[in-house]
Each structure stands twice: as structure tokens, then as C-alpha cells.
Tab-separated table of C-alpha atoms and ligand atoms in Angstrom:
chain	number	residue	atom	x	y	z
A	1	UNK	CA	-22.152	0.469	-49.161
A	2	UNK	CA	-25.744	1.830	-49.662
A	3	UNK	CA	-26.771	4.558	-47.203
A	4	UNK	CA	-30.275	5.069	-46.396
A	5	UNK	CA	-32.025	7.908	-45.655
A	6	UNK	CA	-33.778	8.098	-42.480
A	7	UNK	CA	-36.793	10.703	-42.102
A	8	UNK	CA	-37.608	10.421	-38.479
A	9	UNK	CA	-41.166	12.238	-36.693
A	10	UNK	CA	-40.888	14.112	-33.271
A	11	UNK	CA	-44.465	13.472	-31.985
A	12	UNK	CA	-43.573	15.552	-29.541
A	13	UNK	CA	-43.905	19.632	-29.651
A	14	UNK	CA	-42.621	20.598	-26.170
A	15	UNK	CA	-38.935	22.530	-26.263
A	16	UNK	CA	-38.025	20.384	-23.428
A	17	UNK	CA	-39.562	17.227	-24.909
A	18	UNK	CA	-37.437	13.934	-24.013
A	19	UNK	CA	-38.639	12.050	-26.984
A	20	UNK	CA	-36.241	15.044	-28.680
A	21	UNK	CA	-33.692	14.045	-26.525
A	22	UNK	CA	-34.188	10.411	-27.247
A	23	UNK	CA	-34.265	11.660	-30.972
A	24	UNK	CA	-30.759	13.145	-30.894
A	25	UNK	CA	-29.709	10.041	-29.337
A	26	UNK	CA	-30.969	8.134	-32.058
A	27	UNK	CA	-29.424	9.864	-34.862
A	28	UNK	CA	-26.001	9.602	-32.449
A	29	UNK	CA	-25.740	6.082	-32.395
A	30	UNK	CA	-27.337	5.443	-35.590
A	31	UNK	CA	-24.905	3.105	-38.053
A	32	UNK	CA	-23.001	4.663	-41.005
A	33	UNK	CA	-25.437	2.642	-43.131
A	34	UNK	CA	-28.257	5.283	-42.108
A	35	UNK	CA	-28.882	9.382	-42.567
A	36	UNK	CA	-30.555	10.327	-40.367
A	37	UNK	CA	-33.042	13.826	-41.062
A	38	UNK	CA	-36.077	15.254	-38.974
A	39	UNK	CA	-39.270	15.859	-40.809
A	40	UNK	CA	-40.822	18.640	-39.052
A	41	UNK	CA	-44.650	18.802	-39.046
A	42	UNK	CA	-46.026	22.037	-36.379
A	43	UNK	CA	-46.398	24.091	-39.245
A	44	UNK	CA	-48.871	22.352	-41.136
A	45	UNK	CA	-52.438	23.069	-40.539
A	46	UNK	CA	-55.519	20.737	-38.869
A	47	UNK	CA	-56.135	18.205	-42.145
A	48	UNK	CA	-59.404	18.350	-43.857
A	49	UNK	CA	-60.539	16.476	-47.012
A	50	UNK	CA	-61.488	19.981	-48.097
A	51	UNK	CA	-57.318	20.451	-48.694
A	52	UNK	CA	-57.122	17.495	-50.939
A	53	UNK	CA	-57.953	19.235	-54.514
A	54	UNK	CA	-55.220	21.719	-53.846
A	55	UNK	CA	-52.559	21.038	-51.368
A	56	UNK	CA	-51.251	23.854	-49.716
A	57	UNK	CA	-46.968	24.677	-49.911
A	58	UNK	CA	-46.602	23.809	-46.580
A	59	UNK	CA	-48.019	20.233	-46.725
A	60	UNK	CA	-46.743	19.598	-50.498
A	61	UNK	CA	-42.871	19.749	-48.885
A	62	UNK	CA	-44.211	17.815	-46.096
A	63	UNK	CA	-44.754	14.888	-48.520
A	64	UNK	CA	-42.191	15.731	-50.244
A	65	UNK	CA	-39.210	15.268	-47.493
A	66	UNK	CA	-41.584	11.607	-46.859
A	67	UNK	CA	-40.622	10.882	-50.355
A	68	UNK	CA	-37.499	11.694	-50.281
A	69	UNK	CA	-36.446	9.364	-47.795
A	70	UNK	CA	-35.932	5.447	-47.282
A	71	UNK	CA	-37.540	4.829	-44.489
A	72	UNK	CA	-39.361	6.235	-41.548
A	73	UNK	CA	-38.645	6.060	-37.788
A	74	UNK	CA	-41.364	7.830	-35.242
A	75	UNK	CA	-39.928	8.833	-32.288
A	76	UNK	CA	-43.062	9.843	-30.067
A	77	UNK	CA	-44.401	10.340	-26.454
A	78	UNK	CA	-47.552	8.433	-25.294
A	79	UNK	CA	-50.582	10.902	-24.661
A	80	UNK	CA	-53.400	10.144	-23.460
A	81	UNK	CA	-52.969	6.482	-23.989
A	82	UNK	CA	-52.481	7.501	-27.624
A	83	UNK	CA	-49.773	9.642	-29.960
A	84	UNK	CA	-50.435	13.011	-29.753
A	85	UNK	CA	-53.050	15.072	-32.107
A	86	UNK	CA	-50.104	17.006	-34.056
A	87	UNK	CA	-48.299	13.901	-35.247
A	88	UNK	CA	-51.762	12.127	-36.188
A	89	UNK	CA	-52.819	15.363	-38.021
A	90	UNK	CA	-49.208	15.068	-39.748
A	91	UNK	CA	-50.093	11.540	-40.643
A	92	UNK	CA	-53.384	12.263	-42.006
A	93	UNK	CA	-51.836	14.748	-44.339
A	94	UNK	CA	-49.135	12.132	-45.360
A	95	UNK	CA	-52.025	9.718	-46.233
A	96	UNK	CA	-54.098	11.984	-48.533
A	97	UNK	CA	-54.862	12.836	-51.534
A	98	UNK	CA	-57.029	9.426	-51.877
A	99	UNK	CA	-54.257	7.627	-54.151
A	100	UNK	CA	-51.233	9.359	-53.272
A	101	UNK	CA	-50.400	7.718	-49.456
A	102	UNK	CA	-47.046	8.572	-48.824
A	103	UNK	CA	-46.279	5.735	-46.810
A	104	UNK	CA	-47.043	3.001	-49.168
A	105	UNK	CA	-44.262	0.369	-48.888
A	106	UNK	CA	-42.366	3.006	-46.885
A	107	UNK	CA	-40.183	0.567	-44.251
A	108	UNK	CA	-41.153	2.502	-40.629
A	109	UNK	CA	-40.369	1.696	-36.921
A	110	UNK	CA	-41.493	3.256	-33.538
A	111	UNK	CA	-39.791	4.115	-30.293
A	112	UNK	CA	-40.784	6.065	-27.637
A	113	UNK	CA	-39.800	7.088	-24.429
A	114	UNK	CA	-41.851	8.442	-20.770
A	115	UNK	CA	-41.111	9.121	-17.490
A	116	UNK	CA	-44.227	6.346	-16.631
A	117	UNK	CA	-43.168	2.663	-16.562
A	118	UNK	CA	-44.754	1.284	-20.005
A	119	UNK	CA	-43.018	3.663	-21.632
A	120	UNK	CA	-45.109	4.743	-24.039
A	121	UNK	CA	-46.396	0.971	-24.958
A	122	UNK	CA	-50.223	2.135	-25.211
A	123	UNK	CA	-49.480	4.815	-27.624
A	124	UNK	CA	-47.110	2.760	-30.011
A	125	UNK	CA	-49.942	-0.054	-30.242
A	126	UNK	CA	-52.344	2.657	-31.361
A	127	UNK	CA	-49.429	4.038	-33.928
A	128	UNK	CA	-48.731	0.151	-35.541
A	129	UNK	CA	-52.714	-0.100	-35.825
A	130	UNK	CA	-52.694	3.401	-37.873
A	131	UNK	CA	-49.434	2.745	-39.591
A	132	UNK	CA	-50.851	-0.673	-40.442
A	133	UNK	CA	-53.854	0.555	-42.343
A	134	UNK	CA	-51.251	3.317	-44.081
A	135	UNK	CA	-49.560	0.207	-45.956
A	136	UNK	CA	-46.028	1.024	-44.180
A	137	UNK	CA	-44.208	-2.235	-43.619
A	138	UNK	CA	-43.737	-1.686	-39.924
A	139	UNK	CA	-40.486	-3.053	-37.447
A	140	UNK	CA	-42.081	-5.609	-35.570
A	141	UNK	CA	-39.239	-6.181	-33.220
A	142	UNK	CA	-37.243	-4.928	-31.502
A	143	UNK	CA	-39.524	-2.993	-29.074
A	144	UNK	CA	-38.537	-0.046	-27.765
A	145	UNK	CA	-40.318	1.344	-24.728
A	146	UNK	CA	-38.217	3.512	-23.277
A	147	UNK	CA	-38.791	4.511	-19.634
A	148	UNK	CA	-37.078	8.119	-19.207
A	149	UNK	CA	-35.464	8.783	-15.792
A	150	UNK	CA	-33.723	11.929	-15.138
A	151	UNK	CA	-30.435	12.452	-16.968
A	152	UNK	CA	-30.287	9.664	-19.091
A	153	UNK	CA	-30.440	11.732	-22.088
A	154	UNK	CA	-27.889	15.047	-22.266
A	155	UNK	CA	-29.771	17.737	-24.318
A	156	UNK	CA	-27.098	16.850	-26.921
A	157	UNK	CA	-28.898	13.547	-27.042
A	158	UNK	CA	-25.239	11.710	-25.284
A	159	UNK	CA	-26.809	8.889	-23.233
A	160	UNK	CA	-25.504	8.682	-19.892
A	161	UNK	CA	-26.172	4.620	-19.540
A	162	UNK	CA	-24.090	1.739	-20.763
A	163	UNK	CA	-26.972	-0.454	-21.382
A	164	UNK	CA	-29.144	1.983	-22.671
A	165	UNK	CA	-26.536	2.768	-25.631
A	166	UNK	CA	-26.362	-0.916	-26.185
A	167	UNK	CA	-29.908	-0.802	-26.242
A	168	UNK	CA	-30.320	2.031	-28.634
A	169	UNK	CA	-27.583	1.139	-30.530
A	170	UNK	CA	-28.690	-2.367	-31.490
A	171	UNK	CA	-32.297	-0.793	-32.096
A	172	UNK	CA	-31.129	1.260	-34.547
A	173	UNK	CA	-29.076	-1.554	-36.416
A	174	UNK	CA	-31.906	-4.312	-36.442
A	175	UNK	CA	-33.648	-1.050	-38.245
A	176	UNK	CA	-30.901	-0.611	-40.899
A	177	UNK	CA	-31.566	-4.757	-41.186
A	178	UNK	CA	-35.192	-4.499	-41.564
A	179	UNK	CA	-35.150	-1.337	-44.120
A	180	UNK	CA	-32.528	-3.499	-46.416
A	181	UNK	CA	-34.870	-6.660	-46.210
A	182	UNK	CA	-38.123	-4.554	-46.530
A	183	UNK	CA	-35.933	-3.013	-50.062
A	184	UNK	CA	-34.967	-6.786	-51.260
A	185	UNK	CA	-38.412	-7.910	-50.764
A	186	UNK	CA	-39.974	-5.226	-52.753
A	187	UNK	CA	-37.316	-4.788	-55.497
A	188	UNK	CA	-36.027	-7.708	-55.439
A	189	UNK	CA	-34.092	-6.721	-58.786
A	190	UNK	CA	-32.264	-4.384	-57.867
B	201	FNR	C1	-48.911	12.861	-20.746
B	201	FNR	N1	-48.060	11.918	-20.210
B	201	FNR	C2	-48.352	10.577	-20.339
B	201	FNR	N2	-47.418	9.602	-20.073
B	201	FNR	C3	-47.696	8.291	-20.284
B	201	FNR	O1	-46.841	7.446	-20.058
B	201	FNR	N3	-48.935	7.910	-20.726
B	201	FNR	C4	-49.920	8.798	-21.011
B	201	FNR	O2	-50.979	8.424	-21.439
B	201	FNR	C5	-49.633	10.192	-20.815
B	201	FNR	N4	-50.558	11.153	-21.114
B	201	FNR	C6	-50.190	12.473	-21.202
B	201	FNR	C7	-51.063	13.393	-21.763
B	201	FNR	C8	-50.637	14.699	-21.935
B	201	FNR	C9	-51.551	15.680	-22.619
B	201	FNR	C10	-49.358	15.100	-21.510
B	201	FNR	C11	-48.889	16.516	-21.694
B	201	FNR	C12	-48.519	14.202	-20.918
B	201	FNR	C13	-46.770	12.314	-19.630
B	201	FNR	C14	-45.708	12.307	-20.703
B	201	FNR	O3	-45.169	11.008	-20.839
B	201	FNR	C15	-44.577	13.270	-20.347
B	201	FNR	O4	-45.110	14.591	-20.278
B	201	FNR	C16	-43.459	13.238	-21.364
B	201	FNR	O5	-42.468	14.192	-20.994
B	201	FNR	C17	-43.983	13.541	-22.761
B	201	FNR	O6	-42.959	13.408	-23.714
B	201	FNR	P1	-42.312	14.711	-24.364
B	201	FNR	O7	-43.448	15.557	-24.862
B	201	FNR	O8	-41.533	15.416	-23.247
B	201	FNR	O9	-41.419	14.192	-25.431
């Protein structure tokens, strides 16, 4: 069986973030058929076209680990009725040099989760709009808005709720299904 590799985005930078928490969880339940692997983003600087002639190290591996991978999954808190500034700044970097977008035909999905009752819903319509224009063939369903209460998620990312694990659980298999179709369609020799 093929196994896929997974680069998944914290949007979050907070040590206590629950999108982390939501992230372990993610990467717990995920099926064999997926490896799972953060691609960390706080160290790169705020993007500017002036960058694009010579990339520095720090966002050259950051592109790298994008290529590297299968398929993308952002895990990301809603701020501001938006995603926050660091993982936009990570995506502009992703996106650039003109020519060299690193999520062209890259399979991605979104899930998010807040302790507010859309659960992140305003943010992730901003993210498909911006992951739309990057060329990323994006997992329109299932949606995943996930309302945090207290203790759901363990630190260790074990989730304390039945139907939340049979909720996360089928998320992240309908995502294995959609990165295998998103592969067929575009090599369809293979
Ligand atoms: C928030 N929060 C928030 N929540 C929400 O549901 N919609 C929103 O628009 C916002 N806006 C917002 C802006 C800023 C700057 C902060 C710091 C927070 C609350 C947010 O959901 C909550 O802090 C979560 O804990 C954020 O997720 P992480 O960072 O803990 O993963």
C-alpha cells in the first residue's frame, strides 16, 4: 500500500495553542495510509518580493519540506475573522518566486478548531479563497469546524470524546480518499 506524506501547518504560535492539540490529535488518528510531519514556519521572516532573487536558507527548506510531501493539511485558529498573519506570511513565501508556487497541484485540506461556536468557519473561508488562487486542489468536504471545549483534547493530542474521534477519524480518511483521487486525476499513469 502507498503511504503518503502528510506536511501539516500550525497556524497557530501560542505554546498552549489548541489547534496544536487538535494537531496531535490529527496525526493520532490519522490512517496507516498517511505520514503525518509538521512544517514549522515562526522562523521565517515577514515576505517581501525583495527576497525573491535570492531566497534566504531558512525559507529555501521551508519549500523544500512543501515539496517533499504529498499533500497538505492546515490545521489553524480563526483570528480576527481571518488565519493569522504568521501562517499567511508562511504562505506567501510558499507561493513565490513568480513561477515556482509550491502548492501547485499540491492536494490540501483545512480544519480548525475555537473555543467560539463557528469554530473557526470565517477564517477557513478566507484560507480556501487564498488556497484557491495558490492552484492547491482543496478538500471540499468534509468540513471541519471544530468548537474546542475544555478537555477535549489531552496535551498528548488523546481526545476525550467518542464522537469527536469518530469525527476526526473519518476526517482524516475522506483526506487519504481525496489525496489518492487528486494523484489519479493528475497522473493518471501511474
Ligand atoms: C482570537 N480568537 C478568535 N476566535 C474566533 O472564533 N474568531 C475570531 O475571529 C477570533 N479572533 C481572535 C483574534 C486574536 C488576535 C486572538 C489572540 C484570538 C480566539 C481564539 O479562537 C482562541 O484564542 C484560540 O485559543 C486560538 O487558537 P490557538 O491559538 O489556541 O490554537
Amino acid at each position: 500500500m502507498t503511504t503518503y506524506k502528510v506536511g501539516y501547518f500550525v497556524g497557530s504560535l501560542a505554546k498552549e495553542s489548541i489547534n496544536r492539540k487538535l494537531s496531535k490529535a490529527l496525526v493520532n488518528l490519522a490512517p496507516p495510509g498517511l505520514s503525518m510531519t509538521e512544517i514549522p514556519f515562526k522562523d521565517l521572516p515577514l515576505y517581501s518580493y525583495d527576497y525573491d532573487a535570492d531566497y534566504p536558507p531558512v525559507a529555501r527548506d521551508f519549500k523544500q519540506a512543501i515539496a517533499d510531501v504529498d499533500a497538505l493539511l492546515f490545521v489553524t485558529p480563526e483570528y480576527n475573522r481571518s488565519i493569522p498573519g504568521g501562517l499567511k506570511n508562511a504562505i506567501d513565501w510558499a507561493s513565490r518566486p513568480w513561477g515556482q508556487n509550491s502548492f501547485t497541484g499540491k492536494p490540501s485540506a483545512i480544519i480548525g478548531a475555537s473555543p467560539g461556536a463557528i469554530g473557526t468557519a470565517l477564517a477557513q473561508q478566507s484560507l480556501r479563497g487564498v488556497l484557491c488562487f495558490c492552484n492547491s486542489p482543496l478538500m471540499n468536504t468534509i468540513e471541519a469546524y471544530i468548537h474546542f471545549t475544555p478537555g477535549m483534547i489531552t496535551d498528548d493530542g488523546q481526545v476525550t470524546e467518542d464522537a469527536t474521534v469518530k469525527f476526526l477519524s473519518n476526517y482524516m480518511e475522506e483526506f487519504h480518499t481525496f489525496i489518492v483521487r487528486v494523484e489519479k486525476a493528475l497522473s493518471p499513469n501511474d
